[in-house]
Structure formats: C-alpha cells, structure tokens
XYZ file of C-alpha atoms in Angstrom:
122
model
C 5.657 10.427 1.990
C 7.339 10.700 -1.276
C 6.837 8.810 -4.365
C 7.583 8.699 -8.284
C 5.389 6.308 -10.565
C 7.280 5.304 -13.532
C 6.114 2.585 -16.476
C 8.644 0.398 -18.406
C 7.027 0.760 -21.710
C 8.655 -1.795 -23.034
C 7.664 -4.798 -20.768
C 4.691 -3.046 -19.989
C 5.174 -3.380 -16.388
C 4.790 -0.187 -13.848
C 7.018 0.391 -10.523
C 6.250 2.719 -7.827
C 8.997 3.936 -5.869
C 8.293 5.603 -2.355
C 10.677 7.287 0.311
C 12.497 5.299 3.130
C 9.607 3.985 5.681
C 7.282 3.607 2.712
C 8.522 1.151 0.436
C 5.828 -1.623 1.003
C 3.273 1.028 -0.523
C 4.693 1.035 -3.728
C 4.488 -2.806 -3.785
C 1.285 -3.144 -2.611
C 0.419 -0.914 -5.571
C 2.143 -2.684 -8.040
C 1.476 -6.509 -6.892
C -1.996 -5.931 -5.076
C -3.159 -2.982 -7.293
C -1.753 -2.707 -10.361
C -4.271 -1.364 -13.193
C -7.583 -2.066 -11.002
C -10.225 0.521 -11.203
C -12.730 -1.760 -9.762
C -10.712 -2.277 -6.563
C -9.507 1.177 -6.281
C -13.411 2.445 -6.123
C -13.942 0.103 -3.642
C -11.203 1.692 -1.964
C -12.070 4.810 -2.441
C -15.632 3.963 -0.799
C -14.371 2.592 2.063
C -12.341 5.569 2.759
C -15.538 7.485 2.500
C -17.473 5.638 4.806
C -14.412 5.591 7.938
C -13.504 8.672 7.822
C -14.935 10.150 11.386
C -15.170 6.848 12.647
C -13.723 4.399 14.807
C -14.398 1.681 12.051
C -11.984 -0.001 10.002
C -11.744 -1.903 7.291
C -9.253 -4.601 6.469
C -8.576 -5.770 2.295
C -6.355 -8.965 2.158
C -4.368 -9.145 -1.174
C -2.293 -11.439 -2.952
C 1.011 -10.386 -0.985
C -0.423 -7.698 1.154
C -3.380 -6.138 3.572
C -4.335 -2.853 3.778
C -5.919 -1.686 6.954
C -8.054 1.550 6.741
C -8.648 3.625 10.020
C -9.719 6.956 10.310
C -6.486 7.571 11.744
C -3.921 5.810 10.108
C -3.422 3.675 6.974
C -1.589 -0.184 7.403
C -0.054 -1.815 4.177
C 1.271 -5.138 5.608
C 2.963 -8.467 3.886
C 1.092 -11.099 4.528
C 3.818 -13.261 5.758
C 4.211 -11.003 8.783
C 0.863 -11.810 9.933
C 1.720 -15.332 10.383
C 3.043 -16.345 13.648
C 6.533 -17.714 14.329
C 8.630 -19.134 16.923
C 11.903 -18.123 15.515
C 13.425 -15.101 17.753
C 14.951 -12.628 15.100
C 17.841 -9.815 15.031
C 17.247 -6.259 16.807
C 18.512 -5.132 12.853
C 16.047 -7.254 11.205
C 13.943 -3.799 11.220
C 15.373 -2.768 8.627
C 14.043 -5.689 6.539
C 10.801 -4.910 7.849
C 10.876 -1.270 6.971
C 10.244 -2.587 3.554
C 7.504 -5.361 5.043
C 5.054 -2.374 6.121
C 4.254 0.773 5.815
C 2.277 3.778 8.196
C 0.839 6.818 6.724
C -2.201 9.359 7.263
C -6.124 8.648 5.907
C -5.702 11.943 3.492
C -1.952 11.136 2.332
C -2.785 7.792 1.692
C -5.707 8.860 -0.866
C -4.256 11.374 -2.142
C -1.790 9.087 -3.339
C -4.442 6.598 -4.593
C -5.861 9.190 -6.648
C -2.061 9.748 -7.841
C -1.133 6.434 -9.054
C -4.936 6.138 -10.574
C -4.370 8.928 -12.607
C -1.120 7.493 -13.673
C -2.014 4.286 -14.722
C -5.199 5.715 -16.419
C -2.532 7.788 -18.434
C -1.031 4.871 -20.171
C-alpha cells in the first residue's frame, strides 16, 4: 500500500492519496480523521488490545467504518452497508474499488502513525 500526504496550504485543507485498491483509506483519513489526535489514540488502543485476538472492533464515521481484526483492516462507505434491491453492473467494481479498502493490522498502523506525524507537522 502506497501513499503520499500532501496539505494545500492555502485552503488549509489536507489530501491523502493512496495506490489503486486503496483509495477509500485516504478518504477515510481526510473526511473521518482529519486532524484528530483524540480519535487516533483511541485507535491506536484498540489496535493494541486485538492484536492476537479473534476480537474486533468496529468505529462508524461520518462517511465511513473502520473494522479492526487481528487479521485484516476494513475501511468501508457507509452507503454500502445499506441494503438495496437494485441489481448493479459486473464493472461497477471498479466504483467500488474506491468504496473500500483491505489491508494488514501492521500496514494499516504504520500508516496511522504516518499521516499523524504529518498532520502534527503542520
């Protein structure tokens, strides 16, 4: 999983742009996360207290959910955890490519500790 954190100094406003597969990442960060410390501790603690586990931990947001596992880490929209009738496209995958994203427990903080470093920078 790649990713570059940039800030638009002039608006004030940060991005976070991650390789194909993990685009919903980088907007969780910037629309769930953003400059909060308080939520990334909590984070952080819950991380602590799966890891070797078979718990898990679920954090609704404003336009996402994270799911913590000791195996994996789920960043979600919302809106795909609501149910619908409508039958979709085989290519509407591609859409949701940028819906939700799949990573490991350690590359997932790892990155946390990336962007909280970043955002502590400015």
């Amino acid at each position: 999983m790649d990713y570059e954190f940039k800030k638009n100094t002039l608006e004030g406003t940060y991005h976070a742009n991650f390789s194909m597969g993990h685009e919903a990442m980088g907007r969780w960060l910037v629309e769930d996360v953003a400059k909060n410390t308080d939520l990334l501790a909590e984070i952080y603690k819950h991380i602590a207290l799966i890891k070797n586990t078979q718990d898990e931990w679920t954090l609704s947001g404003k336009v996402m959910t994270l799911v913590l596992s000791d195996q994996e880490i789920i960043v979600q929209e919302n809106a795909l955890f609501e149910q619908s009738d409508e039958e979709f496209e085989e290519d509407i995958h591609m859409y949701d490519d940028e819906c939700i994203s799949v990573c490991g427990l350690e590359d997932f903080e790892t990155m946390l500790q990336s962007w909280e470093a970043f955002i502590n920078r400015f």
